[in-house]
mmCIF file of C-alpha atoms in Angstrom:
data_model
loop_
_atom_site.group_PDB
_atom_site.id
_atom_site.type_symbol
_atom_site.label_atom_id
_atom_site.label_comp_id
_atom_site.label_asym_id
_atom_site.label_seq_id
_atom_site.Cartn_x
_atom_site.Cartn_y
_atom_site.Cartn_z
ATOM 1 C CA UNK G 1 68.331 -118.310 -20.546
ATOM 2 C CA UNK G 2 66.781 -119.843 -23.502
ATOM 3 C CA UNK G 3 63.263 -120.632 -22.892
ATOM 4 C CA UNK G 4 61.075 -122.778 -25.188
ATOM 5 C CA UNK G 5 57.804 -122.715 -23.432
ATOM 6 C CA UNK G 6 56.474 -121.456 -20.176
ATOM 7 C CA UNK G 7 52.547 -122.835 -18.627
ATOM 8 C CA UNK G 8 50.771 -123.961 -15.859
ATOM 9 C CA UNK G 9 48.709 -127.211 -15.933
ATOM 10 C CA UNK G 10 49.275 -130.531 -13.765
ATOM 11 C CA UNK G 11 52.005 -132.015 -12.775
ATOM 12 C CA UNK G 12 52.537 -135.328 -14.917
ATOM 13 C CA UNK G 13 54.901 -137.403 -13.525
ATOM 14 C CA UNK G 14 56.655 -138.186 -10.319
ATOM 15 C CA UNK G 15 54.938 -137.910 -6.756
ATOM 16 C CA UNK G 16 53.280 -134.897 -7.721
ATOM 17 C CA UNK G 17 51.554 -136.751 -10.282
ATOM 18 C CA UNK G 18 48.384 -134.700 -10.560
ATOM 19 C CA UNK G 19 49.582 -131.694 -8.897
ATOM 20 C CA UNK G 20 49.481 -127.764 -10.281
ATOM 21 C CA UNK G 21 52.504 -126.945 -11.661
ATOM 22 C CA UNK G 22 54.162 -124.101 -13.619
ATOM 23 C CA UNK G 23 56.645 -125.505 -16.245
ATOM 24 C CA UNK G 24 59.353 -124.009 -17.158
ATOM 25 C CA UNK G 25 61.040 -125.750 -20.074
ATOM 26 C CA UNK G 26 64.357 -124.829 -21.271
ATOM 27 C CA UNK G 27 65.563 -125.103 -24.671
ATOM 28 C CA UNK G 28 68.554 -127.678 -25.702
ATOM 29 C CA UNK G 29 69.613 -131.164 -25.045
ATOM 30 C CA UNK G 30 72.885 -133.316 -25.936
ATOM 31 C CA UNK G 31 71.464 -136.517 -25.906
ATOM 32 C CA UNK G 32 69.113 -138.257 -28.421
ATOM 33 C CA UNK G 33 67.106 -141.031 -26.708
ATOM 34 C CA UNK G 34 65.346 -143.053 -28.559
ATOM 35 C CA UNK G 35 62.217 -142.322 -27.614
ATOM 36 C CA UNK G 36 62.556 -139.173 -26.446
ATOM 37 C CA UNK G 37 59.151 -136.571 -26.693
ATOM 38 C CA UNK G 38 60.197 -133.581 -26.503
ATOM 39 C CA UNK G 39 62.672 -133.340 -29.677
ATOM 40 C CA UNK G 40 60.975 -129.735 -30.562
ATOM 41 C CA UNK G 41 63.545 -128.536 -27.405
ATOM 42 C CA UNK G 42 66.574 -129.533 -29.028
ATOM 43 C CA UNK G 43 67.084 -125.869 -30.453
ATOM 44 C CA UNK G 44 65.931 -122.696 -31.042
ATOM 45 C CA UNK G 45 64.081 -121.558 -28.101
ATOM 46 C CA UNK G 46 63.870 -117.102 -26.777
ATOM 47 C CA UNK G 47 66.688 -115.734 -24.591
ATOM 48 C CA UNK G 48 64.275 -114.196 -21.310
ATOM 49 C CA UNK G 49 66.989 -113.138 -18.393
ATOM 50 C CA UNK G 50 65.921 -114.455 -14.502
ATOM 51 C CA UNK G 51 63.954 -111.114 -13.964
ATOM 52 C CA UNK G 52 61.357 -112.239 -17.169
ATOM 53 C CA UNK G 53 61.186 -115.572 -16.373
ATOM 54 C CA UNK G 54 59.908 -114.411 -12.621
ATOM 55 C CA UNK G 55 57.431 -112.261 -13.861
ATOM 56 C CA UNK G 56 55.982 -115.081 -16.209
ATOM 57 C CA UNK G 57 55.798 -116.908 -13.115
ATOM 58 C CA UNK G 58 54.199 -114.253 -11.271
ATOM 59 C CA UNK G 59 51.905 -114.103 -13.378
ATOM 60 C CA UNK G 60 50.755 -117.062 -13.103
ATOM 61 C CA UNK G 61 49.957 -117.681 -9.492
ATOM 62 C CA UNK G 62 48.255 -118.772 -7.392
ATOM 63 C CA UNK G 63 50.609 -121.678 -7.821
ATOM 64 C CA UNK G 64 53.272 -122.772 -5.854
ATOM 65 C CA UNK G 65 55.131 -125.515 -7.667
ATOM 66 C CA UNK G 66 57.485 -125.178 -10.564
ATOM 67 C CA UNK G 67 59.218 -128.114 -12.806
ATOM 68 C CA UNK G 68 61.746 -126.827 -14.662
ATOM 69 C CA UNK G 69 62.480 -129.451 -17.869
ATOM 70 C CA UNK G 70 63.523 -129.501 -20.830
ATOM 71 C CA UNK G 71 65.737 -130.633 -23.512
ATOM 72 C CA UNK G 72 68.033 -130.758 -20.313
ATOM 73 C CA UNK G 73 67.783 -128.016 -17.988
ATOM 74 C CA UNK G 74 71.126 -128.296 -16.509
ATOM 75 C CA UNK G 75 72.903 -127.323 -19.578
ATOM 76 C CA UNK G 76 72.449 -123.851 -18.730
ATOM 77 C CA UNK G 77 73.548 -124.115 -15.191
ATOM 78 C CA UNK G 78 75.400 -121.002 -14.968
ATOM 79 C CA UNK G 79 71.298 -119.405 -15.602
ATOM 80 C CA UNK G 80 69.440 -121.652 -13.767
ATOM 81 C CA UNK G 81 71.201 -122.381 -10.153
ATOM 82 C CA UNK G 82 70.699 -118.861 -9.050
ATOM 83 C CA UNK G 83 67.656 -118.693 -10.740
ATOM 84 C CA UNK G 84 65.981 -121.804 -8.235
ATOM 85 C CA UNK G 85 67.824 -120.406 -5.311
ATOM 86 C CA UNK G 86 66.186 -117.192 -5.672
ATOM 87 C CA UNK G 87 62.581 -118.476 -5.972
ATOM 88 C CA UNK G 88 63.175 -121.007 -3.142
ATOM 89 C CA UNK G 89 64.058 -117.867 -1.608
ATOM 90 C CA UNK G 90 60.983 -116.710 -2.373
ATOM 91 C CA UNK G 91 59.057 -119.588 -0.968
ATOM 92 C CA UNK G 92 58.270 -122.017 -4.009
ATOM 93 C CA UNK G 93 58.351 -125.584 -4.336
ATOM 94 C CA UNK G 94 60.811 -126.479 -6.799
ATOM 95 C CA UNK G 95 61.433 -129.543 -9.290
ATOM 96 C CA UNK G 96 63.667 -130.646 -11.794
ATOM 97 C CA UNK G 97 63.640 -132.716 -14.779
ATOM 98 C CA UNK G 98 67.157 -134.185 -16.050
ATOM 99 C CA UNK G 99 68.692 -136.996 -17.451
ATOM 100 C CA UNK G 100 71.533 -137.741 -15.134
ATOM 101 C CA UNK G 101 74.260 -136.667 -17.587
ATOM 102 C CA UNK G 102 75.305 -133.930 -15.997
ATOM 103 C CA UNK G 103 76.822 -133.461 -12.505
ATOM 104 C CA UNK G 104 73.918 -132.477 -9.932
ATOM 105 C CA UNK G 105 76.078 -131.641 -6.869
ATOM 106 C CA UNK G 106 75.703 -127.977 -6.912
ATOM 107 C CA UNK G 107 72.040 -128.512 -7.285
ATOM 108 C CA UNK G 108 70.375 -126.328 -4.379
ATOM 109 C CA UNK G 109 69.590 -129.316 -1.494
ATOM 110 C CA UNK G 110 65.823 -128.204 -1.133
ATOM 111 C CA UNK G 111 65.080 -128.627 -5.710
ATOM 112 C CA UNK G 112 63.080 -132.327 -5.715
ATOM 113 C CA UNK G 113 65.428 -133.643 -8.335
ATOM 114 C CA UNK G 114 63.669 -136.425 -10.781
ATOM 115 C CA UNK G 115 66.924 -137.828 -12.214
ATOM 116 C CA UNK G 116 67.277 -140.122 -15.295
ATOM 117 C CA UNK G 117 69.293 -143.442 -15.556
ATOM 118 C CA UNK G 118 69.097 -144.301 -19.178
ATOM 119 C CA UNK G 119 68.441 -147.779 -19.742
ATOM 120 C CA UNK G 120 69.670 -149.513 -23.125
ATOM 121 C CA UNK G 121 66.811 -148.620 -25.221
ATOM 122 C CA UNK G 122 67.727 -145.321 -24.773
ATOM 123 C CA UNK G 123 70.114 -145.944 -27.850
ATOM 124 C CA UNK G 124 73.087 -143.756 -28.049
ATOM 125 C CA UNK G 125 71.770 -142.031 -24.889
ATOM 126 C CA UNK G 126 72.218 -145.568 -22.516
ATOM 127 C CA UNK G 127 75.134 -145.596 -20.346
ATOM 128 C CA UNK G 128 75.321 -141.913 -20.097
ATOM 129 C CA UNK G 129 74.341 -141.522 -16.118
ATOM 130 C CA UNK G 130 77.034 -139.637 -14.040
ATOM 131 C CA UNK G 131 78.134 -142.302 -11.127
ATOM 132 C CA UNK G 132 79.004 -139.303 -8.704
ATOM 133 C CA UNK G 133 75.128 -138.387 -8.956
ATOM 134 C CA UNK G 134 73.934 -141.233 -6.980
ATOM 135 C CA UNK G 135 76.324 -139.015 -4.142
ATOM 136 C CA UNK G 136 74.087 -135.904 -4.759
ATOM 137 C CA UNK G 137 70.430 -137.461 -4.197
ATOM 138 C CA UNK G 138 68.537 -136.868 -1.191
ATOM 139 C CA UNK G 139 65.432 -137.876 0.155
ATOM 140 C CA UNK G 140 63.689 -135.825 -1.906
ATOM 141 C CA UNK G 141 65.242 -136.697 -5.245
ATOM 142 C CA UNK G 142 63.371 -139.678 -7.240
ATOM 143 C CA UNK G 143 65.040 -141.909 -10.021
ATOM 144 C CA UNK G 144 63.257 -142.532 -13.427
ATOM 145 C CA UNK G 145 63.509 -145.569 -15.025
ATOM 146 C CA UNK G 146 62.385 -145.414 -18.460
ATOM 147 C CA UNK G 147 61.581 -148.756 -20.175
ATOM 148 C CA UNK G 148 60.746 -150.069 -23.531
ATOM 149 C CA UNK G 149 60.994 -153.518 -22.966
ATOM 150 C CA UNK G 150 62.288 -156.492 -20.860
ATOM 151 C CA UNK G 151 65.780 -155.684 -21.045
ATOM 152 C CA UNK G 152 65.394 -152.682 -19.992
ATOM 153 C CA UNK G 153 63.363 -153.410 -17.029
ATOM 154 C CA UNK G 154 66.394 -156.218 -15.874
ATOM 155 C CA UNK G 155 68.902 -153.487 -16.200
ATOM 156 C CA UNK G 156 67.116 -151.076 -14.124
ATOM 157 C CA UNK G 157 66.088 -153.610 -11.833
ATOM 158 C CA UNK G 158 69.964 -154.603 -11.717
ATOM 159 C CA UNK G 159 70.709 -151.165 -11.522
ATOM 160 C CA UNK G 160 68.425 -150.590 -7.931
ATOM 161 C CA UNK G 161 69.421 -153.519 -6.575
ATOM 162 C CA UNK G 162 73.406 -152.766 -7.030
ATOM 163 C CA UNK G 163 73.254 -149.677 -5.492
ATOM 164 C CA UNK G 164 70.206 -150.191 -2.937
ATOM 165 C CA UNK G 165 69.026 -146.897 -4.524
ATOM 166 C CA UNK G 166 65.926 -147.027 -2.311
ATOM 167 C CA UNK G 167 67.863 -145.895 0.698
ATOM 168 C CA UNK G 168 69.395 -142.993 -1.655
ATOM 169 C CA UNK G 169 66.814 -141.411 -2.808
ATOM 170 C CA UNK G 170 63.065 -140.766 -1.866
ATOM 171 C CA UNK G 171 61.030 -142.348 -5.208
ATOM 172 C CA UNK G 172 62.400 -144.994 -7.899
ATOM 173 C CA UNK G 173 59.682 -144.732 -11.094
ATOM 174 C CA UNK G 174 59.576 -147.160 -13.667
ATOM 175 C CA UNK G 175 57.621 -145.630 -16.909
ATOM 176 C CA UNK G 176 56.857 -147.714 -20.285
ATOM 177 C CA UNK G 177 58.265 -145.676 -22.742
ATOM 178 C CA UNK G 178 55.639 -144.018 -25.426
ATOM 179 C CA UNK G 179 55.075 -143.935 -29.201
ATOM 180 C CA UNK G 180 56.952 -141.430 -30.669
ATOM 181 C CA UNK G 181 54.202 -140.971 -33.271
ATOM 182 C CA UNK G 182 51.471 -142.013 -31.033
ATOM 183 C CA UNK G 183 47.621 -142.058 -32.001
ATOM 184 C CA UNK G 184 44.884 -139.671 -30.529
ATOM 185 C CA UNK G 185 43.737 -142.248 -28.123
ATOM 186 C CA UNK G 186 44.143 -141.324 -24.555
ATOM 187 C CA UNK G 187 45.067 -145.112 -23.582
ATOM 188 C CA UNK G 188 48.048 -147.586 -22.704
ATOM 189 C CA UNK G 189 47.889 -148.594 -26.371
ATOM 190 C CA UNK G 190 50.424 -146.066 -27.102
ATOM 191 C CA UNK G 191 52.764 -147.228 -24.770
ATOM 192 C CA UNK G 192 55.930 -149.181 -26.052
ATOM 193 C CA UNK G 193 55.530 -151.695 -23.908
ATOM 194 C CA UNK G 194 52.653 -153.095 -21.609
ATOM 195 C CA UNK G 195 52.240 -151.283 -17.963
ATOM 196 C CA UNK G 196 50.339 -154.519 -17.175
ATOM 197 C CA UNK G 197 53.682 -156.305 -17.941
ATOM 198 C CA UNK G 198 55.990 -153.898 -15.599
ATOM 199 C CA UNK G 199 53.191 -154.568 -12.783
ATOM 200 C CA UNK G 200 53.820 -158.120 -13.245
ATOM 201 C CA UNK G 201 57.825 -157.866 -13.270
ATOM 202 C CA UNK G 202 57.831 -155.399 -10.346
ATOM 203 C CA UNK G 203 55.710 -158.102 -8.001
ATOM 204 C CA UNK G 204 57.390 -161.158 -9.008
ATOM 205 C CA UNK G 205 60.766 -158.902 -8.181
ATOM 206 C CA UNK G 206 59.348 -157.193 -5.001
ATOM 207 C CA UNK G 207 61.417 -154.321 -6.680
ATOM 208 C CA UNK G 208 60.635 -150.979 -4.459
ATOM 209 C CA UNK G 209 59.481 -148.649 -7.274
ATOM 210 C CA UNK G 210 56.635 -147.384 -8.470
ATOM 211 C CA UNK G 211 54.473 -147.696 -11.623
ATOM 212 C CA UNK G 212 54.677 -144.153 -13.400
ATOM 213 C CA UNK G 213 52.490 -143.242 -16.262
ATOM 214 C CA UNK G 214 52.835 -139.444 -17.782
ATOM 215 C CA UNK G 215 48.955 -139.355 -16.410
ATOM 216 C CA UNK G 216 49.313 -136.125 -19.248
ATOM 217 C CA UNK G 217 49.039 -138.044 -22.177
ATOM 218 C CA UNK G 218 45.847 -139.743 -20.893
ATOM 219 C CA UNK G 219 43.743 -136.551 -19.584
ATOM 220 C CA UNK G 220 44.778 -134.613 -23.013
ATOM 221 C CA UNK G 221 45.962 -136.053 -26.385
ATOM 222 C CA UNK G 222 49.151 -137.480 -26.289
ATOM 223 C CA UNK G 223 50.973 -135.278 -29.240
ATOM 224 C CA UNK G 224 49.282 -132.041 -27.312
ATOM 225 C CA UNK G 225 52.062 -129.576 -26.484
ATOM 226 C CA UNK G 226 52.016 -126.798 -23.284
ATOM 227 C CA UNK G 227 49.548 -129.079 -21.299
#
């Protein structure tokens, strides 16, 4: 598997927000959002096989929960699939990062899946979510809304409502998109658009989601990598 970084720190995002969590981040991505963060994971990346990856993990503990992101994780399926069933096996607490492009049905049932619909600000990313996805969520699974503006927030507001993805899935996040070439100020003023706004949208909607800030970017520097 290529591997472009692997750490412990806290969980960012999600229902773990705030939670210890080993990252494992792998290495490519065929998408381009717009705002993406993480463009370094596009390419390059070191080949490690299952048993090296483990041992980094190992390493590592105490610590029982492990994201593995990207780039887009479930491009290298073949790697990763029996790579999370054998630490399940093993008795960790797994997560996944992904950006709804690719199909998720062979994802092991007991991986908390946070799955991306792209909204349009995405750019050439938006309209890219796999339909037969929305089969493979479970109550554990959450949805991820990113948003840089209005329009964004109607269409994933549309979106939940069309599908009553509440009763799919356990979580629905809606996160204000972030300065690609943010500032070193730990505050909302790097976000794209308001979280004060998307409080106000999501109570005038009584939409059943939740407010998610990457609570990363506000403990540590927002450009800071490996944290």
């Amino acid at each position: 598997m290529h591997l472009i970084e692997l750490y412990k720190s806290v969980q960012g995002e999600s229902s773990f927000a705030g939670v210890p969590c080993i990252f494992v981040r792998l290495a490519g991505c065929n998408l381009r959002c717009a705002w993406c963060d993480s463009e370094y994971t596009f390419t390059g990346g070191k080949p490690f096989t299952a048993d090296e990856i483990v041992a980094q993990i190992e390493a590592l503990q105490p610590c029982p929960l492990i994201e593995f992101t990207g780039g887009e994780p479930m491009l290298q399926h073949k790697e990763l699939l029996p790579l999370m069933q054998r630490l399940l096996e093993q008795g960790y607490t797994l997560m996944m990062e992904t950006s709804g492009e690719r199909p998720l049905a062979d994802v092991p049932k007991a991986v908390h899946k946070i799955v991306d619909v792209k909204c349009p600000g995405a750019g050439s990313a938006a309209n890219s979510f796999h339909q037969p996805n929305l089969d493979a969520l479970t109550s554990r699974d959450e949805v991820k809304f990113v948003l840089s503006d209005r329009t964004d927030y109607e269409f994933a507001r549309d979106f939940i409502r069309a599908h009553a993805l509440e009763k799919k899935c356990g979580g629905i996040l809606l996160s204000p998109a972030f300065n690609k070439a943010p500032s070193d100020l730990r505050t909302t003023d790097n976000a794209t658009l308001d979280p004060r706004l998307v409080v106000d949208w999501m109570l005038e909607d009584g939409l059943p989601a939740r407010l998610s800030l990457q609570i990363h970017k506000y403990i540590w520097e927002p450009r800071k990598k490996g944290v």
